[in-house]
Tab-separated table of C-alpha atoms in Angstrom:
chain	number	residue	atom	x	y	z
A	52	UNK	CA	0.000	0.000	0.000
A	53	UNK	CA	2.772	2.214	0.440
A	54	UNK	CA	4.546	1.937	-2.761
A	55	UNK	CA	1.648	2.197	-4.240
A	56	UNK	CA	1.138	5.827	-2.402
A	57	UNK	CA	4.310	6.471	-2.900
A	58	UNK	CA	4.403	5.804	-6.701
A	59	UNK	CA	1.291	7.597	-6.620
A	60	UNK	CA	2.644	10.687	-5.203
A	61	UNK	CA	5.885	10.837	-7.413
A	62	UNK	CA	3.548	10.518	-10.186
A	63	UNK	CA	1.264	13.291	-9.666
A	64	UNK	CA	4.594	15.074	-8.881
A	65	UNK	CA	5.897	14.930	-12.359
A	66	UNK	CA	2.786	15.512	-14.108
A	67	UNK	CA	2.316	18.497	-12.105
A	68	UNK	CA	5.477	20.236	-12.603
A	69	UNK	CA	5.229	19.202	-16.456
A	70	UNK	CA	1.969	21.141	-16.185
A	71	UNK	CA	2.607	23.785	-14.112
A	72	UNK	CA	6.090	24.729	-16.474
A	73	UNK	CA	3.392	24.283	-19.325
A	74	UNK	CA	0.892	26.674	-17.797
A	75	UNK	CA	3.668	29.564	-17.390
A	76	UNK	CA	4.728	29.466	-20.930
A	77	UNK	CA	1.251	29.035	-21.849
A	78	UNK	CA	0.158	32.115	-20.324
A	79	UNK	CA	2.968	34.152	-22.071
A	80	UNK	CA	4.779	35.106	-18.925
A	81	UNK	CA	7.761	34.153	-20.688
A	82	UNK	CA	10.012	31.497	-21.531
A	83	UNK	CA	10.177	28.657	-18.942
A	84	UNK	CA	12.911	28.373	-16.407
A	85	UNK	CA	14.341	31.847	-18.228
A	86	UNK	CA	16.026	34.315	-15.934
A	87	UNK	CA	13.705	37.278	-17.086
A	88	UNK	CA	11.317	36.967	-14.067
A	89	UNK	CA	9.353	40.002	-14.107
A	90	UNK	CA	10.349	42.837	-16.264
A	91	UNK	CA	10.427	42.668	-20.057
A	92	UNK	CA	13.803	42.219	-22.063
A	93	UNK	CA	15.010	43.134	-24.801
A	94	UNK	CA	17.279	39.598	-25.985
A	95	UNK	CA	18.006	40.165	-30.057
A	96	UNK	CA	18.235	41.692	-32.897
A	97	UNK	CA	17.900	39.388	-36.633
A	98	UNK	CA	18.103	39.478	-39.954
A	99	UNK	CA	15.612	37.043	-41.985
A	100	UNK	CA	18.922	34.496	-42.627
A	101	UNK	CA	19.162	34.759	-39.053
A	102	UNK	CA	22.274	37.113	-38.920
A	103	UNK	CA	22.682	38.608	-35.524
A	104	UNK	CA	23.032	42.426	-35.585
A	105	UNK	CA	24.206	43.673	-32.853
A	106	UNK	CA	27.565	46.177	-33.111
A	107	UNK	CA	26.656	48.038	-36.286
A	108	UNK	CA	26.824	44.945	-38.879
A	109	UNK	CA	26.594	45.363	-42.109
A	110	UNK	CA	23.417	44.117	-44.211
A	111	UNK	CA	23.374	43.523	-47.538
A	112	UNK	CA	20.118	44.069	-48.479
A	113	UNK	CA	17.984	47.614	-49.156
A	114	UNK	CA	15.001	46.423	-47.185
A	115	UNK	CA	16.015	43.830	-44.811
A	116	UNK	CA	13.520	42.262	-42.260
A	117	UNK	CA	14.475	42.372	-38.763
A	118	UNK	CA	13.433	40.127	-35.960
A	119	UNK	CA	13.448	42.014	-32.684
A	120	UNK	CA	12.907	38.964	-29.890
A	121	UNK	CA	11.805	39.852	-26.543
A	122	UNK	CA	10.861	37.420	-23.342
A	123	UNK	CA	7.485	38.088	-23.359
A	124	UNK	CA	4.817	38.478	-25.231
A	125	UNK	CA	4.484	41.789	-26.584
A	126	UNK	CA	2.483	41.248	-29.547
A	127	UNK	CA	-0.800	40.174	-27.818
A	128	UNK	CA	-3.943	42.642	-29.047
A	129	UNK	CA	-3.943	44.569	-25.730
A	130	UNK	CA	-0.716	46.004	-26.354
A	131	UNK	CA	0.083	46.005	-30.041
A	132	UNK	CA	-1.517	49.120	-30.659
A	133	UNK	CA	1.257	50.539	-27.823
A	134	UNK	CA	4.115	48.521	-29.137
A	135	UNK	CA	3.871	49.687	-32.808
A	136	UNK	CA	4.205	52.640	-32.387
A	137	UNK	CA	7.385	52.202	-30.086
A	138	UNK	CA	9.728	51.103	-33.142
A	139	UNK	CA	10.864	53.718	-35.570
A	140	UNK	CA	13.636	54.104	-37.524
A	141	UNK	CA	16.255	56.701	-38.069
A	142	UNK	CA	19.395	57.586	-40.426
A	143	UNK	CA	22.502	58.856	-39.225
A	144	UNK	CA	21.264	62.463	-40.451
A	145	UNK	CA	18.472	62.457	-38.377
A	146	UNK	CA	15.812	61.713	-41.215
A	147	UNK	CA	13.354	59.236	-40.226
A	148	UNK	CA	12.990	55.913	-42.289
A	149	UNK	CA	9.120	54.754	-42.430
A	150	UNK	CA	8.926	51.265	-41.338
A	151	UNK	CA	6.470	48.413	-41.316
A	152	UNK	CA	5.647	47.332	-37.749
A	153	UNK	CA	4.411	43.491	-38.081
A	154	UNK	CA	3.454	41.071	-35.793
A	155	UNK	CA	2.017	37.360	-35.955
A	156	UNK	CA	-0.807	37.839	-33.435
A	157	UNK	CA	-0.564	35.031	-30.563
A	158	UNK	CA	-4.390	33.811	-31.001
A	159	UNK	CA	-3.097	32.425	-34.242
A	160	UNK	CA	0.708	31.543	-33.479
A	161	UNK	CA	1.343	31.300	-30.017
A	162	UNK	CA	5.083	31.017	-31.056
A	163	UNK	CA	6.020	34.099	-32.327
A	164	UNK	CA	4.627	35.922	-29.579
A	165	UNK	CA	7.890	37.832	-28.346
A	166	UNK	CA	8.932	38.809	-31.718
A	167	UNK	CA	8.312	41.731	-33.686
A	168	UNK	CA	8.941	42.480	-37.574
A	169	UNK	CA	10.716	45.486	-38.798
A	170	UNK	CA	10.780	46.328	-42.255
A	171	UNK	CA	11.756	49.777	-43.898
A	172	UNK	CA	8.901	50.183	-46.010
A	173	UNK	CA	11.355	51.725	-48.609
A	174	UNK	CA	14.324	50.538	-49.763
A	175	UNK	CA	17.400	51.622	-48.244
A	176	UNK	CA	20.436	53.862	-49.367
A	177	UNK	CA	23.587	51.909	-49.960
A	178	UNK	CA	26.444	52.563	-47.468
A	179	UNK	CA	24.415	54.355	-45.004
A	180	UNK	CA	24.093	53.754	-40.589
A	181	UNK	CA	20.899	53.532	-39.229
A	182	UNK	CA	18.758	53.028	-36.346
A	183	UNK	CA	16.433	51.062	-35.018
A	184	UNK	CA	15.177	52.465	-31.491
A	185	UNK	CA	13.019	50.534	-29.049
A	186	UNK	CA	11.100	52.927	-26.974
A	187	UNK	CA	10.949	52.161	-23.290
A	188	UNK	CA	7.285	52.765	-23.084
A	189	UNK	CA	7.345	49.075	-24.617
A	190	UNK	CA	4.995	46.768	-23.123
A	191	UNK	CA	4.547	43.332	-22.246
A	192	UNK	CA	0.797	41.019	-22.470
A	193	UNK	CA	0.314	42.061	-18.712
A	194	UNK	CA	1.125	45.716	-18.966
A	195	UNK	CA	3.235	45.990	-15.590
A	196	UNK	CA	6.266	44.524	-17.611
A	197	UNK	CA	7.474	47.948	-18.961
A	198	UNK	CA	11.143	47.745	-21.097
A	199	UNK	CA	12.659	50.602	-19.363
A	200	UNK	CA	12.670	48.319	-16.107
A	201	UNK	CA	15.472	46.570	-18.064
A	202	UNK	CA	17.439	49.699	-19.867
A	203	UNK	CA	17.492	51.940	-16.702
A	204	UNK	CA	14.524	53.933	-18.127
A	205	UNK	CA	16.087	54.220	-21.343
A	206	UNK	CA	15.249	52.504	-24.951
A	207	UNK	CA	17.401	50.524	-26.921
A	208	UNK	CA	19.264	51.514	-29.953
A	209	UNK	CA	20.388	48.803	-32.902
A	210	UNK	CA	22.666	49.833	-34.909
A	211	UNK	CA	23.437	48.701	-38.983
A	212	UNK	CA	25.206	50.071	-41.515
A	213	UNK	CA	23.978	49.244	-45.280
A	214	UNK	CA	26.412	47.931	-46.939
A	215	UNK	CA	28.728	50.220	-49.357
A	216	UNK	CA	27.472	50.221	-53.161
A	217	UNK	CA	30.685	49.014	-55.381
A	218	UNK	CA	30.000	50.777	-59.009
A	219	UNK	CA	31.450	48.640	-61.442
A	220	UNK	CA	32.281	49.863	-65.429
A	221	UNK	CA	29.308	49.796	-67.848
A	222	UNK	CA	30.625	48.974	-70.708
A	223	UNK	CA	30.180	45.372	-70.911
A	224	UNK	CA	26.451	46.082	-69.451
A	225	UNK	CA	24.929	48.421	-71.180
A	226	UNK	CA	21.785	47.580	-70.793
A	227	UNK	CA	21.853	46.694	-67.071
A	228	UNK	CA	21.495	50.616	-65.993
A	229	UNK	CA	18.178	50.909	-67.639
A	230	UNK	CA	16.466	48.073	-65.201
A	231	UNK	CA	15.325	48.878	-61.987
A	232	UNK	CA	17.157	46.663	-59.779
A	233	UNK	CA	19.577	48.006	-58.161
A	234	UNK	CA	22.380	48.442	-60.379
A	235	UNK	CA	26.263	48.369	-59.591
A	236	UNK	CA	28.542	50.050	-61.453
A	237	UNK	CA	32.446	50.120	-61.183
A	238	UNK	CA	32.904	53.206	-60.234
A	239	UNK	CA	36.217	54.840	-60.855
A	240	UNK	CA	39.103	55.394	-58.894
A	241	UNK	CA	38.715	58.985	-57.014
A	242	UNK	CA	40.979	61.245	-58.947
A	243	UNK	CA	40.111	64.542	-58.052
A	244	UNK	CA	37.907	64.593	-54.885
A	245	UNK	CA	37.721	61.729	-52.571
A	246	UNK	CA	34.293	62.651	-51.603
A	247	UNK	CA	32.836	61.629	-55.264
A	248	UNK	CA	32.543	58.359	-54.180
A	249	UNK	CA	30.161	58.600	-51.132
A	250	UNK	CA	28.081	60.731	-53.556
A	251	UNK	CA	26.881	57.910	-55.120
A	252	UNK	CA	25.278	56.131	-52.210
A	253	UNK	CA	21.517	56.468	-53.157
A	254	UNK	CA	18.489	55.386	-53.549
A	255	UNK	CA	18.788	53.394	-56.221
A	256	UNK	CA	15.954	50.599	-55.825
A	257	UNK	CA	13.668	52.998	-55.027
A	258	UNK	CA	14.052	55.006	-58.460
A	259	UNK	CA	11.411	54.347	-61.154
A	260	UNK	CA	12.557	55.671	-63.753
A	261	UNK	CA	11.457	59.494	-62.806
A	262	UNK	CA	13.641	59.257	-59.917
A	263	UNK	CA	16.247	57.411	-61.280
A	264	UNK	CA	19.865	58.824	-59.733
A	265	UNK	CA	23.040	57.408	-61.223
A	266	UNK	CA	23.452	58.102	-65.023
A	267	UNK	CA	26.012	56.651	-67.375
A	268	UNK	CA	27.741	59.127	-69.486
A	269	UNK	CA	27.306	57.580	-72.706
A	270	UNK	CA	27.512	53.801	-72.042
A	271	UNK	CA	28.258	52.825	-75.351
A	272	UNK	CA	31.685	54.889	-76.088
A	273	UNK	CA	33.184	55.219	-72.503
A	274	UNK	CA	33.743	53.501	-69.311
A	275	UNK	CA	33.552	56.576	-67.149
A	276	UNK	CA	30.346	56.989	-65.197
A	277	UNK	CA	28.904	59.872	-64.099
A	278	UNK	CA	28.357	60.404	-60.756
A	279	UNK	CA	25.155	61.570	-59.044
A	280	UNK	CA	24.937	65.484	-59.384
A	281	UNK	CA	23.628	67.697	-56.513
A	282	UNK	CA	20.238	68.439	-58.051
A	283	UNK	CA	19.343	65.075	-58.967
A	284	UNK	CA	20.193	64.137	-55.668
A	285	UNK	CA	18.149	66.636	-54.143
A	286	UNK	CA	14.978	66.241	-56.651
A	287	UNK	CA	15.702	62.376	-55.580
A	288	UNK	CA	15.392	62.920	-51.610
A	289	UNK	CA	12.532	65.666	-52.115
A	290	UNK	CA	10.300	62.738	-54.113
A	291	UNK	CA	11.025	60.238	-51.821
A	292	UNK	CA	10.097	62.547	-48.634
A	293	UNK	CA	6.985	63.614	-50.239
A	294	UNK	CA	5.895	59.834	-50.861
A	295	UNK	CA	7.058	59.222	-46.920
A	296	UNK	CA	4.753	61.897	-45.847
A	297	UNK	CA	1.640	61.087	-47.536
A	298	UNK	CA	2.348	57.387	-46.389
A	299	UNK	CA	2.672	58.881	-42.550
A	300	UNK	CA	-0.607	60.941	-43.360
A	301	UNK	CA	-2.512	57.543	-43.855
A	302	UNK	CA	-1.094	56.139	-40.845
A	303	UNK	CA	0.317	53.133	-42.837
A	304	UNK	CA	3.104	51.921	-40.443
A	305	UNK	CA	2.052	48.981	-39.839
A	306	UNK	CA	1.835	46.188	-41.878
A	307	UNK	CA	0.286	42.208	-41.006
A	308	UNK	CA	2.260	39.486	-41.699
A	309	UNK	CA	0.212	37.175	-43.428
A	310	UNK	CA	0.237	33.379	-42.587
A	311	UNK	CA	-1.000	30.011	-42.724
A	312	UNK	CA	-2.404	28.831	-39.566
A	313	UNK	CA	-0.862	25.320	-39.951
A	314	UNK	CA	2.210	26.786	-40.133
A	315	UNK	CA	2.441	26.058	-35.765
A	316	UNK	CA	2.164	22.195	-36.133
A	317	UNK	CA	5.921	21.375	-36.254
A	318	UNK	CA	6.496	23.360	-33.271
A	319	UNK	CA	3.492	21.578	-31.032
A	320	UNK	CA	5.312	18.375	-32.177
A	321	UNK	CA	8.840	19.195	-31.020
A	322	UNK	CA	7.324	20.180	-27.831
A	323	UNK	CA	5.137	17.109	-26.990
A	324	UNK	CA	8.221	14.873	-28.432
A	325	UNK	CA	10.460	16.883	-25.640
A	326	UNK	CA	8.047	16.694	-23.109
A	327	UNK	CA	7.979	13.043	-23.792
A	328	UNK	CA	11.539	12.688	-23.935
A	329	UNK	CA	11.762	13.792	-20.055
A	330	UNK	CA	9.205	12.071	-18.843
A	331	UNK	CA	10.455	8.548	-20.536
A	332	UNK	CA	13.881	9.704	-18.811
A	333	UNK	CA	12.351	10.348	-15.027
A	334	UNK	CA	10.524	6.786	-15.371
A	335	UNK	CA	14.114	5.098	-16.259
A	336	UNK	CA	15.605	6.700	-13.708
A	337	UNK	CA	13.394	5.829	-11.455
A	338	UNK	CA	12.953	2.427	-12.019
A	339	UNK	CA	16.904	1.786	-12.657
A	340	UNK	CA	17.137	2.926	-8.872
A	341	UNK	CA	14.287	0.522	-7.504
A	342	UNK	CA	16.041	-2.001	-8.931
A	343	UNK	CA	19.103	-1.181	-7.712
A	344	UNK	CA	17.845	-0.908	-4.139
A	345	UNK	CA	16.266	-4.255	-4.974
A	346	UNK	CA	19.434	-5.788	-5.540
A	347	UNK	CA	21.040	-4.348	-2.578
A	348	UNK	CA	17.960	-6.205	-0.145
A	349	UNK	CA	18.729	-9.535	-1.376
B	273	UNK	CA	0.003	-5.604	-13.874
B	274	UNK	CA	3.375	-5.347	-14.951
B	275	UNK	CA	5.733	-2.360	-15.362
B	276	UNK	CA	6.175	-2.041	-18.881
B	277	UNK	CA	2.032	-1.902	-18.954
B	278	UNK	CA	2.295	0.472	-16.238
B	279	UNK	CA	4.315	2.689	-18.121
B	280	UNK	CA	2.771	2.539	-21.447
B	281	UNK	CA	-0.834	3.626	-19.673
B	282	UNK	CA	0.444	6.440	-18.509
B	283	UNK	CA	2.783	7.910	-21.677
B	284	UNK	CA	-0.887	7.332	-23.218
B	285	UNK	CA	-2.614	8.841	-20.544
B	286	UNK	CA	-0.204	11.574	-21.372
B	287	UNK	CA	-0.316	11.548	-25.100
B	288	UNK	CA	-4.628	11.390	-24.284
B	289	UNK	CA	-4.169	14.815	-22.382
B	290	UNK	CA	-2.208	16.577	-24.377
B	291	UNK	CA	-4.377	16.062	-27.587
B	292	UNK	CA	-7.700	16.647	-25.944
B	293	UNK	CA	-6.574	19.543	-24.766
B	294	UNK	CA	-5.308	21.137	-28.360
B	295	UNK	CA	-9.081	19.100	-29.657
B	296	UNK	CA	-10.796	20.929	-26.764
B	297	UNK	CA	-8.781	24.888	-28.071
B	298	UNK	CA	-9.980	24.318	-31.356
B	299	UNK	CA	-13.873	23.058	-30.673
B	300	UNK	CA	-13.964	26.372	-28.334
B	301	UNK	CA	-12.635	28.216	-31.249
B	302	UNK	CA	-15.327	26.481	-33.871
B	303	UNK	CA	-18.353	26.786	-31.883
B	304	UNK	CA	-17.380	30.399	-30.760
B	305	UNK	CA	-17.026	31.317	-34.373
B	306	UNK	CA	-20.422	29.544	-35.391
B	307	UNK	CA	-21.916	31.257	-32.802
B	308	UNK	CA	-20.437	34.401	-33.572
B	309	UNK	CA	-18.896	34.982	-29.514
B	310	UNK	CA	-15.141	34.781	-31.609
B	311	UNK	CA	-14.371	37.201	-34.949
B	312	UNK	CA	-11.995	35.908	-37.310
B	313	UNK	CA	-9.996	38.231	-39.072
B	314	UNK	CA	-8.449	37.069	-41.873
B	315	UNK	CA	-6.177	38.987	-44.820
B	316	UNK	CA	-7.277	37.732	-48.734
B	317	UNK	CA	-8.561	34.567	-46.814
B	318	UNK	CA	-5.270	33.982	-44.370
B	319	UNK	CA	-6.097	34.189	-41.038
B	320	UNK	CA	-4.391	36.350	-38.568
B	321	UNK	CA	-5.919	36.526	-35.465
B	322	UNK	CA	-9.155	35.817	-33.412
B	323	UNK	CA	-10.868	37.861	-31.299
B	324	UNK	CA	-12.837	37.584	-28.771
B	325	UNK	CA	-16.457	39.841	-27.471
B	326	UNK	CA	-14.121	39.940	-24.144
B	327	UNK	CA	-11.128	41.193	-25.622
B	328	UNK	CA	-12.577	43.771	-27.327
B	329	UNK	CA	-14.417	44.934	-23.784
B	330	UNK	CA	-11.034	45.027	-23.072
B	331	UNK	CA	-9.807	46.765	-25.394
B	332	UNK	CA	-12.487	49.522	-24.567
B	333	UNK	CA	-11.420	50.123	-21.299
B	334	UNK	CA	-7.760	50.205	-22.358
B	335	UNK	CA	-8.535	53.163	-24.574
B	336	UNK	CA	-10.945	54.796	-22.139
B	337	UNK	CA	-7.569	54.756	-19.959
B	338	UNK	CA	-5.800	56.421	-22.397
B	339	UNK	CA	-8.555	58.990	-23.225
B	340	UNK	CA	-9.550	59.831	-19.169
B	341	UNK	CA	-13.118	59.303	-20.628
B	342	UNK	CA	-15.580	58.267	-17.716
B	343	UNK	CA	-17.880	56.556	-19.810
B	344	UNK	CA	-17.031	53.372	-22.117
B	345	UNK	CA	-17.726	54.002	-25.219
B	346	UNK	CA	-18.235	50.733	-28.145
B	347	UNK	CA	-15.276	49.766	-29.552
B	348	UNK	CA	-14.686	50.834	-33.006
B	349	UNK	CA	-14.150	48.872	-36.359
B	350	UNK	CA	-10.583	50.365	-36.498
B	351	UNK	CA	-9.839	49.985	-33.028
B	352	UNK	CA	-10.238	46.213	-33.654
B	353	UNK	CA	-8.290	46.070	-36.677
B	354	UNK	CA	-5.530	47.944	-35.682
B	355	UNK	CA	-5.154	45.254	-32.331
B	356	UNK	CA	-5.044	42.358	-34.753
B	357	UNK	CA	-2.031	44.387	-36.481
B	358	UNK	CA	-4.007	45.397	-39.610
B	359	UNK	CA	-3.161	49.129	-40.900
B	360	UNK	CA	-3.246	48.515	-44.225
B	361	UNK	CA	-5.698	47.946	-46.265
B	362	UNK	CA	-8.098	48.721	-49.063
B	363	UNK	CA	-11.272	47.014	-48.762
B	364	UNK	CA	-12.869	44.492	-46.013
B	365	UNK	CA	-15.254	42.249	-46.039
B	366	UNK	CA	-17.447	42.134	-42.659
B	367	UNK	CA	-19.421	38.613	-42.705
B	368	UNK	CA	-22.161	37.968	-40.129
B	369	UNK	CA	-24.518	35.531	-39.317
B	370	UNK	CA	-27.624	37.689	-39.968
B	371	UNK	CA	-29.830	37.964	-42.758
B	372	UNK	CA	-27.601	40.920	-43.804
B	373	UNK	CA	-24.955	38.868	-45.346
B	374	UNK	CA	-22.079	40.151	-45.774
B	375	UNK	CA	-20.864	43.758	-46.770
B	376	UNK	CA	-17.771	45.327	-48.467
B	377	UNK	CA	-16.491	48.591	-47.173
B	378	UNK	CA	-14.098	50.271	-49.243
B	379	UNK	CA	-11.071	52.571	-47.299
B	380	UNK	CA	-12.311	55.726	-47.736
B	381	UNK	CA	-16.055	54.551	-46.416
B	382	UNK	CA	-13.733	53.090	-42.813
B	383	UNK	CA	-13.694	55.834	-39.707
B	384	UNK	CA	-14.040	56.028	-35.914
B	385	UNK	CA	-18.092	56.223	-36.744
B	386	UNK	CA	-18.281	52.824	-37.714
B	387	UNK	CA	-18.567	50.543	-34.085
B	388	UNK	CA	-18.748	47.256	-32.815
B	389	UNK	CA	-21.929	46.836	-30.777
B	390	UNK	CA	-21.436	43.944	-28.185
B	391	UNK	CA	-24.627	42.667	-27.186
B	392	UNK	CA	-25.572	40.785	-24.372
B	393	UNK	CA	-25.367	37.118	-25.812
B	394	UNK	CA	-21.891	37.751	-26.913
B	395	UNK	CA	-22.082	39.193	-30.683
B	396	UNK	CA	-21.274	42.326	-32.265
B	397	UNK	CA	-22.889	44.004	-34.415
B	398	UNK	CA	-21.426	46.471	-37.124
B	399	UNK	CA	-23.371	49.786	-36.851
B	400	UNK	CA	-22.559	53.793	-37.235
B	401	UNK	CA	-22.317	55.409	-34.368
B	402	UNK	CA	-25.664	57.321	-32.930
B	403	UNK	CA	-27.570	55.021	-35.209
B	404	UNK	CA	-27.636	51.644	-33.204
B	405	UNK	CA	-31.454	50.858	-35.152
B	406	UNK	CA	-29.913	51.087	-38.545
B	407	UNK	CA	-27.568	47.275	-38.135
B	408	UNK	CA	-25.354	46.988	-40.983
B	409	UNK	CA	-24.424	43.547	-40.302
B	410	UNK	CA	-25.650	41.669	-37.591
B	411	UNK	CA	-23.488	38.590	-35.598
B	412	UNK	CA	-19.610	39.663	-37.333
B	413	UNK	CA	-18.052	36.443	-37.723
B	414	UNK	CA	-15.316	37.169	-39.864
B	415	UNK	CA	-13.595	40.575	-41.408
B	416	UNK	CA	-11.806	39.718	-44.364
B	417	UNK	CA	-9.011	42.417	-45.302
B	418	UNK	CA	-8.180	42.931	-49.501
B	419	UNK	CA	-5.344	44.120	-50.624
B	420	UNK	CA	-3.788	44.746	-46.878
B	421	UNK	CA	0.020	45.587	-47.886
């Protein structure tokens, strides 16, 4: 009778610390056994390929998708309208970058409920640092959990640099500069001024054809490119601004990450395959030590 | 009965709770959407998030909060939207379970007038503001955004 109590009781013991760890990450308190207890931290910074950024790295892309990842959720519907509107974006000049705000909302995938998609909703400019800033007002599902209990009352900052567009000779491309994707050319060596070269880091995947910055000085009979005047530049930045403006105006920050709600099934498995896994392991364990205790009686 | 049984009862017994409990999620979910108590929102037929008569009474008061407004007003079409993370958009589709149907709003006819009416068997009902007669659909059971990026 009292092995079978005791069994009893170890049983009930397991299953009810498998539930209860269950429960907390269930609720969205944050990740089990993690040392965030309370307030709400900031953890990383990704790219899509799952490049860390975290000391000013360089991304290759004009409109890369970042992953910020938090330890709670911060995406639930209570607090999304908040959180939003805590991410902007900034270039070392001080001109802000509009950027799409997503979220996969946790009623549909429970997973990506401490992450939060940031996408410049324009393509970058090549060679350029920018910012990413977190407010502190950020705030987790139960709205105690504020960010700046983490950062000292200040927000975060994430720093990237785009990287540097190489401009390569047209003559073997002629035709390449009339696409619209971004195009390199070979640009060449600074002769006269050494700040030619940084002229040329613009927005290139951005320009239709109206807005269209580098031109080739006749591709056809030499390799020398011209470089991006002033003006062009200007008219460029002007068109651009405008088209950020009237986006603003229409309050289109944010933008919903579409999905298929499947797409959660491989996770549930992992985690009832892990949860499994442990509890196969607590029964060998403790049977291989009844046995041995067994043993040591006779 | 012997150990090895003992043990395979209970990974089952397990297995048996773990699966009921994801069966008994999405039942809740089914027969809150039939009943209209849950709103899908979906964007061009991809759903991206539920929500609930209760979290949108929440979502009141949160915005009362904000606004120091003593009394609770209905929560708005928008104000829903923007909670499921939709800001884009240029037409929705509001289905109901009414004899309404269904009705297509276009982005310029979408404003702060347009409200979510809960009632007191745990619907909403689209309707303008000041003009809770005149239903425009009755029971929302799913909004349907076009064209959202």
């Amino acid at each position: 009778m009292k092995k079978v109590k005791s069994r009893l009781f170890i049983s009930v013991l397991i299953i009810s610390l498998l539930m209860n760890s269950i429960l907390v990450y269930a609720s969205g308190d944050g990740i089990p056994f993690s040392n965030g207890t309370k307030p709400l931290s900031f953890v990383s910074c990704t790219l899509e390929d799952g490049t860390k950024i975290e000391k000013g790295e360089e991304v290759s892309i004009l409109q890369p998708k970042f992953t910020l990842l938090f330890d709670k959720n911060v995406v639930n519907m209570l607090v999304w309208e908040n959180n939003r509107k805590c991410i902007t974006m900034h270039s070392d000049n001080n001109i802000s970058v509009l950027v799409d705000v997503t979220k996969i909302d946790d009623t549909v995938d429970f997973d990506h409920r401490q992450q939060i998609f940031v996408q410049p909703t324009n393509p970058l400019e090549w060679g350029k640092i920018y910012y990413i800033n977190i407010s502190p007002n950020l705030k987790a599902k139960n709205e105690n959990s504020v960010l700046s209990d983490t950062t000292n009352g200040e927000g975060i900052t994430i720093v990237f640099k785009t990287k540097n567009q190489v401009v390569q000779s047209s003559t073997s491309q002629p035709a390449a500069s009339s696409q619209n994707i971004p195009v390199t050319q070979e640009q060449p060596k600074p002769t006269n001024s050494p700040s030619q070269g940084t002229q040329n880091n613009n927005q290139q995947n951005i320009s239709n054809n109206e807005t269209k910055v580098v031109t080739s000085e006749a591709p056809t009979n030499n390799s020398n490119v011209k470089i991006v005047e002033k003006k062009a530049e200007d008219v460029a930045e002007k068109k651009s601004n405008d088209v950020a403006e009237k986006k603003a105006d229409k309050n289109t920050i944010s933008k919903n990450t579409a999905l298929a709600s499947s797409g959660t099934s491989s996770n549930y498995i992992l985690e009832i395959a892990v949860s499994i896994i442990v509890v196969l392991w607590i029964l060998f364990e403790f049977f291989v030590w009844r046995k041995n205790r067994e043993r040591k009686k006779y | 009965m012997k150990i090895n049984n003992r043990i395979i009862i209970g990974l089952a017994i397990i297995l048996l709770l773990i699966a009921s409990s994801y069966l008994f999620e999405n039942i809740i979910q089914e027969t809150g959407m039939k009943s209209a108590t849950v709103i899908k929102i979906t964007d061009n037929n991809k759903t991206i998030a539920f929500i609930s008569v209760d979290v949108l009474k929440q979502l009141v008061e949160e915005n009362n909060k904000k606004d120091d407004e003593g009394m609770p007003s209905e929560p708005s079409l928008l104000l829903a939207m923007n909670a499921a993370g939709v800001n884009k958009f240029k037409q929705i589709e509001i289905k109901g379970n009414g004899v309404e149907g269904s009705v297509i709003l276009n982005e310029e006819d979408i404003n702060n007038s347009l409200k979510l009416f809960l009632k007191d068997n745990g619907t909403v009902d689209l309707c303008r503001e000041n003009d809770k007669s005149n239903t425009i659909v009755k029971s929302v059971t799913e909004i349907n955004i076009r064209d959202g990026n």
